[in-house]
Short mmCIF file of C-alpha atoms in Angstrom, two decimals:
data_model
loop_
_atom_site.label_atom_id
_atom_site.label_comp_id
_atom_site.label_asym_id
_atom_site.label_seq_id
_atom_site.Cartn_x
_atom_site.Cartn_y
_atom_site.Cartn_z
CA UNK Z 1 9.07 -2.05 -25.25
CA UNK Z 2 10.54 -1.41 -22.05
CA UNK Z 3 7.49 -1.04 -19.87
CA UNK Z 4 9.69 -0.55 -16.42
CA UNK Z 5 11.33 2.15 -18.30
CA UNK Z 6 8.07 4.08 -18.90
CA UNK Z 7 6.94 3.32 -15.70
CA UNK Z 8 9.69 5.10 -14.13
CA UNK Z 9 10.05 8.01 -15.97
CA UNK Z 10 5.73 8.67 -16.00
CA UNK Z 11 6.18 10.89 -12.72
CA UNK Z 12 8.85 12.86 -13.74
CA UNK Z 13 7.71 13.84 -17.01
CA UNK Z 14 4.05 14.61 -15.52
CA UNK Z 15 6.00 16.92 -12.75
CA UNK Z 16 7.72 18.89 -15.91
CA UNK Z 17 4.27 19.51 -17.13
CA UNK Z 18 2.74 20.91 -13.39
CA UNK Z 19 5.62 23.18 -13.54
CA UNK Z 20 5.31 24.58 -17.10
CA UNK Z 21 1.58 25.32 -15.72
CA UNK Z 22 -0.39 22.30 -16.94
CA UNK Z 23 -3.73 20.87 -14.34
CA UNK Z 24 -2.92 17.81 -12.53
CA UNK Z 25 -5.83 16.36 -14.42
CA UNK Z 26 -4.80 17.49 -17.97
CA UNK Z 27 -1.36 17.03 -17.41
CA UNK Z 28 -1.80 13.37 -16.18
CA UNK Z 29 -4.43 12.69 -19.55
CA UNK Z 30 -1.29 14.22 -22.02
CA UNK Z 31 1.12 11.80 -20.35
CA UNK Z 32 -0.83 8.73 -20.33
CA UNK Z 33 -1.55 10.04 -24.29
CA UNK Z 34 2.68 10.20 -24.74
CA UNK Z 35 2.62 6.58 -23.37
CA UNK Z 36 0.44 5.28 -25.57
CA UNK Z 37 2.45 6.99 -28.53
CA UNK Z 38 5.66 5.13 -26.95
CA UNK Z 39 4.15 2.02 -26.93
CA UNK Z 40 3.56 2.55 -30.75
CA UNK Z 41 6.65 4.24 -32.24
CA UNK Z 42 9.22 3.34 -29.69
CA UNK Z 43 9.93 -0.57 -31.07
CA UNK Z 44 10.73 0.75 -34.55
CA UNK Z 45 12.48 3.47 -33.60
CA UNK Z 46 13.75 4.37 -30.12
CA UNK Z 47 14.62 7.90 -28.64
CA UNK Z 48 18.10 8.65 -27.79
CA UNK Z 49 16.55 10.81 -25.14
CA UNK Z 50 13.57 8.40 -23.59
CA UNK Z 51 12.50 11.27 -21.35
CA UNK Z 52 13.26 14.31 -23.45
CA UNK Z 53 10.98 12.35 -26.09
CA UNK Z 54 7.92 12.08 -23.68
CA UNK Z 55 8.05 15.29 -22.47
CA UNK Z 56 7.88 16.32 -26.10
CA UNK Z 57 4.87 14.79 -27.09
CA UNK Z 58 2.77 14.89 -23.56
CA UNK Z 59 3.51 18.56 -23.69
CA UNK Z 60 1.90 18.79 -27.17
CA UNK Z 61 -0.82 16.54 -26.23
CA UNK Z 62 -1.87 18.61 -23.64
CA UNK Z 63 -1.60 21.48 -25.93
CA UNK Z 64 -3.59 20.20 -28.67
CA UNK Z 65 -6.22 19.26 -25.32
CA UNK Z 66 -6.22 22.96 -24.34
CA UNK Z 67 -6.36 24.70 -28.33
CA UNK Z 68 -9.78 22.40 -28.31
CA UNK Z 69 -11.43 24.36 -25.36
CA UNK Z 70 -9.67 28.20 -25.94
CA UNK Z 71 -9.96 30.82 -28.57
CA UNK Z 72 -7.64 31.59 -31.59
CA UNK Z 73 -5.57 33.85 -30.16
CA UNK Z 74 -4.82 32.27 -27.08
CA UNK Z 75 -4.27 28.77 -29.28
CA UNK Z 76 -1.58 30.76 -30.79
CA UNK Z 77 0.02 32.07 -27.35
CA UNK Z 78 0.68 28.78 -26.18
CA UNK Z 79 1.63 26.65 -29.19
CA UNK Z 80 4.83 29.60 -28.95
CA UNK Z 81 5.51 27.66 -25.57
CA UNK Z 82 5.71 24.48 -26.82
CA UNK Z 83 9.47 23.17 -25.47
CA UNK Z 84 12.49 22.74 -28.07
CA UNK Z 85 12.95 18.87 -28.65
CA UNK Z 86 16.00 17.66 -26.81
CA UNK Z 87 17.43 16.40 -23.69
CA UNK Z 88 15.22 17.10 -20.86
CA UNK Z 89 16.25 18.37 -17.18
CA UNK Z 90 17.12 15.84 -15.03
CA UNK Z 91 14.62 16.94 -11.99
CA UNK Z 92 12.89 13.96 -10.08
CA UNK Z 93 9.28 15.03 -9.51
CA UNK Z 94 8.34 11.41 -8.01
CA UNK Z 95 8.16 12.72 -4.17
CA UNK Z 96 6.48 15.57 -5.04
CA UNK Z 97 3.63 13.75 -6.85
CA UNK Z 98 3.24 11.21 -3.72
CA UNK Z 99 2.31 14.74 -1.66
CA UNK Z 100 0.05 15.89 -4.15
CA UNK Z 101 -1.62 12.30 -4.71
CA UNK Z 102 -1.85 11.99 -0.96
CA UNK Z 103 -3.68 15.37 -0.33
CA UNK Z 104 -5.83 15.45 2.68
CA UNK Z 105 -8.42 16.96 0.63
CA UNK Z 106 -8.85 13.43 -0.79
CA UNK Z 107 -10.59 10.00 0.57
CA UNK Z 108 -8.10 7.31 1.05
CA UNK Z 109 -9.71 5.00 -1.44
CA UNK Z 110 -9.17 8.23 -3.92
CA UNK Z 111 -5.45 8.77 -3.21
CA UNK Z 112 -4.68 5.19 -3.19
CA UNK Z 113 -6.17 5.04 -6.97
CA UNK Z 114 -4.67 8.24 -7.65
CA UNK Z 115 -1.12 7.18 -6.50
CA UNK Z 116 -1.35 4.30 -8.70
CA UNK Z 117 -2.52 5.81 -11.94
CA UNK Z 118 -0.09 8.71 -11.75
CA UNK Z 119 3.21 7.53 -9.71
CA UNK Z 120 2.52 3.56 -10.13
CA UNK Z 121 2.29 4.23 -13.69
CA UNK Z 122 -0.42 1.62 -14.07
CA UNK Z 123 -3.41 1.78 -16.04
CA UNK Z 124 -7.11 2.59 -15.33
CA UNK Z 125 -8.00 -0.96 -16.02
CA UNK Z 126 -5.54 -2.72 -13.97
CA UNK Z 127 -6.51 -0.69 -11.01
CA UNK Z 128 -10.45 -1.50 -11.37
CA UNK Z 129 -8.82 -5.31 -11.55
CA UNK Z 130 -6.49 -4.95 -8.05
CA UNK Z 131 -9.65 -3.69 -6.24
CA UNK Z 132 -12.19 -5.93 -8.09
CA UNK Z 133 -14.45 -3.10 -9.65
CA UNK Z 134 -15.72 -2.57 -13.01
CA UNK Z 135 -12.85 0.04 -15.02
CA UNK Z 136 -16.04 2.55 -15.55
CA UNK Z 137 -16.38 2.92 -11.80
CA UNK Z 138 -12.68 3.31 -11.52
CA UNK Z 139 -12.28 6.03 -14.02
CA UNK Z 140 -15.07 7.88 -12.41
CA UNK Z 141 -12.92 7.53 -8.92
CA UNK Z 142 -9.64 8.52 -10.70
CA UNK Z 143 -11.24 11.47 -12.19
CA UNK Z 144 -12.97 12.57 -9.31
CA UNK Z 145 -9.66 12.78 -7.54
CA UNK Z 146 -7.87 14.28 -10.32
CA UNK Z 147 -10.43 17.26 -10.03
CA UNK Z 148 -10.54 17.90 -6.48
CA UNK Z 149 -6.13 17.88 -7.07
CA UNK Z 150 -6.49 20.55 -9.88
CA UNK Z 151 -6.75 23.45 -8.05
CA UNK Z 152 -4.23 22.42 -5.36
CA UNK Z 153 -1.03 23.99 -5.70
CA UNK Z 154 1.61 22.29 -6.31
CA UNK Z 155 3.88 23.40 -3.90
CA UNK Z 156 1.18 22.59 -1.16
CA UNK Z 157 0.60 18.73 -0.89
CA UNK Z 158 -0.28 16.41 2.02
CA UNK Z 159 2.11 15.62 4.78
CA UNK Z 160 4.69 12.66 5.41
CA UNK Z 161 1.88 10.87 7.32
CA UNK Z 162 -0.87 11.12 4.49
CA UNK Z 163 1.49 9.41 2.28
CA UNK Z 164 2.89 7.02 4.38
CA UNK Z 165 -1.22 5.72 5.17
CA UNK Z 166 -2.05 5.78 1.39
CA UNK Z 167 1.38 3.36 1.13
CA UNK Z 168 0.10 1.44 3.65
CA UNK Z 169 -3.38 0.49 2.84
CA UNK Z 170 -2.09 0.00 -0.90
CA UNK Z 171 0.26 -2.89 0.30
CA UNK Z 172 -3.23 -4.15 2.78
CA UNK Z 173 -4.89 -4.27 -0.73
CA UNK Z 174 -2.24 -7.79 -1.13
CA UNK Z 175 -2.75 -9.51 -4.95
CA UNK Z 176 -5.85 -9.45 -6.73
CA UNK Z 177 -6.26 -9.66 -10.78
CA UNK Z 178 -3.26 -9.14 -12.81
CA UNK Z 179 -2.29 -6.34 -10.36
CA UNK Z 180 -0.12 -6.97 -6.91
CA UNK Z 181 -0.68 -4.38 -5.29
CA UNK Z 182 1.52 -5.59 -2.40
CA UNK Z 183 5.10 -5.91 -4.63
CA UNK Z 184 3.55 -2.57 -6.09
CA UNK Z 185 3.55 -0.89 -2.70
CA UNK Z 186 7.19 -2.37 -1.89
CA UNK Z 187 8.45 -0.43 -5.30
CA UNK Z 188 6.86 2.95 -4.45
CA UNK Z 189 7.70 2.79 -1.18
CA UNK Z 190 11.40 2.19 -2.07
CA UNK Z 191 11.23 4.79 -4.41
CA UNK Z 192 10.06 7.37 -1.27
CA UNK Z 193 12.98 5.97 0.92
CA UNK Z 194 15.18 6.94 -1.55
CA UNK Z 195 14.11 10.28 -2.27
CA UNK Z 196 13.49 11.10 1.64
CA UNK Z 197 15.36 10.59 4.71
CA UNK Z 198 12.87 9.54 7.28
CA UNK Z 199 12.35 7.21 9.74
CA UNK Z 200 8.83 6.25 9.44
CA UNK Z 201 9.51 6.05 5.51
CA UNK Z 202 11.86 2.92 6.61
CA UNK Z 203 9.62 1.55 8.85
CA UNK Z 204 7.06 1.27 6.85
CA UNK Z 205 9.18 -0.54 4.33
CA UNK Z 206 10.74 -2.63 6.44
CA UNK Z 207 7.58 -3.53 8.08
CA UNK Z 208 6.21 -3.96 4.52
CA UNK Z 209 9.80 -6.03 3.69
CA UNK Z 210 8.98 -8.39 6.51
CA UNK Z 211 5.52 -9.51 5.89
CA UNK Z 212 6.03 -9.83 2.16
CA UNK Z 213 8.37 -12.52 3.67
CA UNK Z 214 6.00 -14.80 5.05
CA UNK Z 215 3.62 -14.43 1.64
CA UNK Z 216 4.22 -17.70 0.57
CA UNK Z 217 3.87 -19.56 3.73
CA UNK Z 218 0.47 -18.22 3.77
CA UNK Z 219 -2.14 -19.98 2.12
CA UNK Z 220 -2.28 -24.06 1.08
CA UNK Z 221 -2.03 -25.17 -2.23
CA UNK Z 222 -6.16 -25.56 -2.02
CA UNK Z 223 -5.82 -21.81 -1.15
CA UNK Z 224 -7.08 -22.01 2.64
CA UNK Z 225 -5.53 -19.71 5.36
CA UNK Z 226 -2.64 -20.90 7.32
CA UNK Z 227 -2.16 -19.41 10.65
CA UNK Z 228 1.35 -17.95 11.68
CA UNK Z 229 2.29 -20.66 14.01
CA UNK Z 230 1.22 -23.39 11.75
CA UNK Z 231 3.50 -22.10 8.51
CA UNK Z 232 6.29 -23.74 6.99
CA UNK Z 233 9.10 -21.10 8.17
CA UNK Z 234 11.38 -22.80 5.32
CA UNK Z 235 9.23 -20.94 2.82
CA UNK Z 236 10.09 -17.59 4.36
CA UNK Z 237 12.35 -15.54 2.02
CA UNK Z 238 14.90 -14.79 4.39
CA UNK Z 239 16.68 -12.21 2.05
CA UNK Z 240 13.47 -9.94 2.40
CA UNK Z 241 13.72 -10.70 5.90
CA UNK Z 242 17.55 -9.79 6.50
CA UNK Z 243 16.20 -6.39 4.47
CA UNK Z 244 13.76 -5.38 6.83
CA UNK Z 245 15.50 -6.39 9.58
CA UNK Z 246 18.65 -4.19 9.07
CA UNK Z 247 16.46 -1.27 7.40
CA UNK Z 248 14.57 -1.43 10.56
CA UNK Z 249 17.62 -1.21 13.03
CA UNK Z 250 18.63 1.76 11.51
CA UNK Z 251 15.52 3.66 11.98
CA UNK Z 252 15.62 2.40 15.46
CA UNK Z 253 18.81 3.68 16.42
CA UNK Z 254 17.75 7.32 15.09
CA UNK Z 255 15.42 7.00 18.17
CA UNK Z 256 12.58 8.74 16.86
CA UNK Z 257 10.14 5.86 17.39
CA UNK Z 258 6.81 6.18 15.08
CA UNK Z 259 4.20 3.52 14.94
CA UNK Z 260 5.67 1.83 11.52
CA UNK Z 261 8.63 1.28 13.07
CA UNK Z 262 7.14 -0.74 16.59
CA UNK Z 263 5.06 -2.74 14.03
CA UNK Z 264 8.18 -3.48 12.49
CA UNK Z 265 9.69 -4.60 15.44
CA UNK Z 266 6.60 -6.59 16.33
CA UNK Z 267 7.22 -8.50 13.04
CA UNK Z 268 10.74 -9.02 13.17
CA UNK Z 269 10.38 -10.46 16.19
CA UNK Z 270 8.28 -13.61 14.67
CA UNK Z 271 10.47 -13.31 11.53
CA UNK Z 272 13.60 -14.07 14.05
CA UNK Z 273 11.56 -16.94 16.05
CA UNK Z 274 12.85 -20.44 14.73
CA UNK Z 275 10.18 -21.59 15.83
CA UNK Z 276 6.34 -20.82 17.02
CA UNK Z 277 6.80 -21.81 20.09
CA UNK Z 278 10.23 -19.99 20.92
CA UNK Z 279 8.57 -16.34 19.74
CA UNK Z 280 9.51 -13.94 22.17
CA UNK Z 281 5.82 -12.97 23.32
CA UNK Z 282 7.30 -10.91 26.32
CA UNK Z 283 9.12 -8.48 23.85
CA UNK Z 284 6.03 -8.32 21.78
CA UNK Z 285 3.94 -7.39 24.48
CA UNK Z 286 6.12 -4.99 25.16
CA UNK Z 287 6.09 -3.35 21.50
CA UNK Z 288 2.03 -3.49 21.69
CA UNK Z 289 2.39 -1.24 24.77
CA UNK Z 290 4.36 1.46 22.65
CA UNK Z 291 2.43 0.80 19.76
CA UNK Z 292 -0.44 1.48 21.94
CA UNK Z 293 0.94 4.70 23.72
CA UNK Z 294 1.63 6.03 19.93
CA UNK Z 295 -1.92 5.32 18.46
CA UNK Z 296 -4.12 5.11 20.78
CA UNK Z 297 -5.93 2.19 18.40
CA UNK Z 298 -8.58 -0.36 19.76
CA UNK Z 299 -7.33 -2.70 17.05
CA UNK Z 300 -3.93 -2.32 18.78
CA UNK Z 301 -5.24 -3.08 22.14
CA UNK Z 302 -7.07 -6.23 20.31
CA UNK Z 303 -4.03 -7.58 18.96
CA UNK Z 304 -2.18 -7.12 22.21
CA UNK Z 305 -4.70 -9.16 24.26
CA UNK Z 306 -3.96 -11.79 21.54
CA UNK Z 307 0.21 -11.13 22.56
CA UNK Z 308 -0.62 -11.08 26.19
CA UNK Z 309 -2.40 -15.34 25.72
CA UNK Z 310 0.93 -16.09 24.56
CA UNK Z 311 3.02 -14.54 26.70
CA UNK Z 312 0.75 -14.79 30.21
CA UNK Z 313 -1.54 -17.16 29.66
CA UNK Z 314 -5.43 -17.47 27.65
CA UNK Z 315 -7.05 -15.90 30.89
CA UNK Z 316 -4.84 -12.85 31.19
CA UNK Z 317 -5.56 -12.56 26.99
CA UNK Z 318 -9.32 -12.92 28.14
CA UNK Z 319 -9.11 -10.55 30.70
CA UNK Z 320 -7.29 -7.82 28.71
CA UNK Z 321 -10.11 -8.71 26.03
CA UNK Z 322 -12.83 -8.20 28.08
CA UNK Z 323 -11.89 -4.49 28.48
CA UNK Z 324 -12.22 -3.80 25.23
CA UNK Z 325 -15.43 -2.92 22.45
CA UNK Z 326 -16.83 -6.41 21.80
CA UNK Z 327 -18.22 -5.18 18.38
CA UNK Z 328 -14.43 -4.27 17.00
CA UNK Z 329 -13.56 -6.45 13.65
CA UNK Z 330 -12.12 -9.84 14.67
CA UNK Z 331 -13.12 -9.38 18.43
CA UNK Z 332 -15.06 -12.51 18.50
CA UNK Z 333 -12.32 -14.40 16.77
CA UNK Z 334 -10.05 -13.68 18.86
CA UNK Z 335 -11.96 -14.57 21.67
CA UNK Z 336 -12.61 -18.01 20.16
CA UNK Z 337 -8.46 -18.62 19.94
CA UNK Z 338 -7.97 -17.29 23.81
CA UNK Z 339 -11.12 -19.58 24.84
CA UNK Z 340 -9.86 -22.86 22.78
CA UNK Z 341 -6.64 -21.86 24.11
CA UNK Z 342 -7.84 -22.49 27.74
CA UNK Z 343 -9.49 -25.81 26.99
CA UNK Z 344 -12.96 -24.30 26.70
CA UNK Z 345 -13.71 -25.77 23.02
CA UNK Z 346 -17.80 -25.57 23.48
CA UNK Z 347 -17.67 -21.77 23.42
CA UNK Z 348 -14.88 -21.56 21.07
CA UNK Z 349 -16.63 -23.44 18.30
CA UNK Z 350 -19.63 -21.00 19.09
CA UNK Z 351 -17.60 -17.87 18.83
CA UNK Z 352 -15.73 -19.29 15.85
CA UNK Z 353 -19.37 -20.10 13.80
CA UNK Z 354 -20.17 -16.64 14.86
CA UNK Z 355 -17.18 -14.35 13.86
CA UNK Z 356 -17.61 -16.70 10.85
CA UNK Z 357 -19.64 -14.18 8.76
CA UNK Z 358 -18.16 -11.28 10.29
CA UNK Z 359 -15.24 -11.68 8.68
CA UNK Z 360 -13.92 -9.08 6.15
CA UNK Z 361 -12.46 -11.68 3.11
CA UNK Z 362 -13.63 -14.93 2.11
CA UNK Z 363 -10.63 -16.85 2.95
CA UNK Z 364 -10.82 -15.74 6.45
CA UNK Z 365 -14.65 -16.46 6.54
CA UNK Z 366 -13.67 -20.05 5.36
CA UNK Z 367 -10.63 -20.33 8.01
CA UNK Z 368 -13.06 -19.44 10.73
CA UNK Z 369 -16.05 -22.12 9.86
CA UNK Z 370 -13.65 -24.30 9.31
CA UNK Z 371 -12.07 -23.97 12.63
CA UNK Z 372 -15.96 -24.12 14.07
CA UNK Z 373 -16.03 -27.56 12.41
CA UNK Z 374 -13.09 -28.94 13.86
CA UNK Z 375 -14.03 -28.17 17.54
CA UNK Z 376 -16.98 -29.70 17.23
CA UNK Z 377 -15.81 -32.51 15.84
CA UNK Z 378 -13.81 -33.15 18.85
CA UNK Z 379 -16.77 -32.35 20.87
CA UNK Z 380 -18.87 -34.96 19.11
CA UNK Z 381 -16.80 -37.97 19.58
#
């Protein structure tokens, strides 16, 4: 069983259904019904016509679903619709079901689900897995979102941007379970840049391309955090990296700059450094300041007084710190690194023990009371 194969075809055969007039919701149950039939009757004996075959059977699935709720006569009305078995048109609903997953109408934990149930092609289960939730509570989220996307129309989804955030904070989710949600983003996001020329759409892959690279410099074998400038840059997959790179140029030179894109640049920029200490902080910097101008973000503004300790010094990063929200995420963190950074290691083992439990993951949680431990260590001899 070719389970790549069913994958691909899943939103294309559940767009054929939206158009012959089935619910988002029903259609997507009659599909995930005709894979389950696959699964069964497909080793034994295969369809000349994989999609044709699907299309077939959701089709009556979701017919026998609807005879179940409706009376006689209108039973009979729509078993006359049922399609004639055979090849099936070759339309590619795919980017049309990222709008309608991505519908502003729906909460970003919602669409991300949604977009991975219904374009991702993977199961209930293996969702609830990825984001470390029981399936029940899943199934109620999936369901939830498939009802508030039934009475959307289909020719009225969400915009580039909605889609392009649920992408995004799918490949954030990284590997958990059986599921990785980061490779899983990569696919669906090359399967938009295929199906839509835009910039943004590349950025976001090649910004997606790029830290994928560094994935297995990231963590020891005992599965502690290892900063940026400590990895082993040999364990970079520089094929990923000469992807991103060269997808990224050629958004770049369309010159229709959007914030994907300048973090992009910011990570080619260590991706191209041979080194930690020959990173071109200036440049970055420089990319934080359009990044900035674009989003307007406090967490950009963070991660640029971070730049600015490389590139000017741990008091100018302290001084562009200290004009922002001490209570943003990873604000006393990064005022531990500036302050050990300028030889102060008495506060920066303080700070360190106290963004300690502030942190969002456990790794990081560990990385930071570990780095509390070391300074005063030092302090203590």
């Amino acid at each position: 069983m070719n389970e790549v194969l069913l994958r691909s075809l899943t939103p294309s055969v559940l767009g054929v259904l939206v158009r012959r007039g089935a619910d988002f919701a029903a259609a997507e149950d009659a599909v995930q019904d005709a894979l389950v039939e696959a699964v069964r009757v497909w080793p034994a004996d295969p369809p000349r016509d994989a999609k044709g075959w699907l299309v077939t059977v959701a089709w009556r699935r979701f017919l026998d679903a609807t005879r179940a709720d409706t009376a006689r006569r209108r039973r009979e009305d729509r078993l006359d619709e049922e399609p004639v078995p055979g090849p099936a048109p070759a339309v590619d609903d795919t980017l049309q079901l990222y709008f309608l997953c991505a519908h502003p109408s729906l909460t970003p934990s919602s669409a991300v689900a949604l977009t991975l149930r219904a374009v991702g092609g993977l199961t209930t289960r293996q969702i609830a897995q990825a984001y470390l939730v029981p399936e029940a509570t899943m199934a109620q989220r999936i369901s939830r979102a498939k009802r508030t996307v039934s009475g959307v129309r289909f020719d009225q989804p969400g915009d580039v941007a909605t889609v392009l955030r649920v992408l995004y904070l799918v490949f954030n989710e990284g590997h958990s379970g059986d599921v990785d949600l980061a490779a899983e983003a990569i696919r669906l996001t090359r399967q938009l840049a295929a199906a839509i020329d835009h910039p943004e759409v590349a950025g976001l892959l090649a910004l997606m391309l790029l830290h994928h690279a560094r994935r297995a410099a990231r963590t020891a074998p005992d599965g502690s955090l290892v900063p940026l400038a400590e990895q082993d840059r040999a364990r970079w997959d520089t094929k990923a990296i000469a992807e991103g790179v060269g997808i990224l140029q050629a958004a770049l030179a369309r010159d229709r700059l959007g914030e994907f894109q300048a973090q992009a640049a910011i990570a080619a920029l260590h991706a191209d450094a041979p080194t930690a200490e020959e990173t071109d902080w200036v440049q970055i910097v420089e990319w934080y300041d359009e990044l900035a101008r674009l989003t307007d973000s406090p967490v950009v503004r963070l991660n640029r007084a971070v730049a600015v300790g490389e590139a000017d010094g741990p008091r100018a990063g302290l001084a562009a710190l200290a004009t922002l929200d001490d209570s943003l995420p990873r604000h006393t963190a990064v005022a531990a690194y500036l302050h050990e950074r300028d030889g102060d290691l008495a506060t920066a083992a303080r700070l360190y023990a106290e963004a300690a439990p502030k942190a969002p993951n456990l790794a990081e949680r560990d990385h930071l009371t570990r780095q509390a431990a070391r300074l005063n260590a030092r302090g203590s001899r």
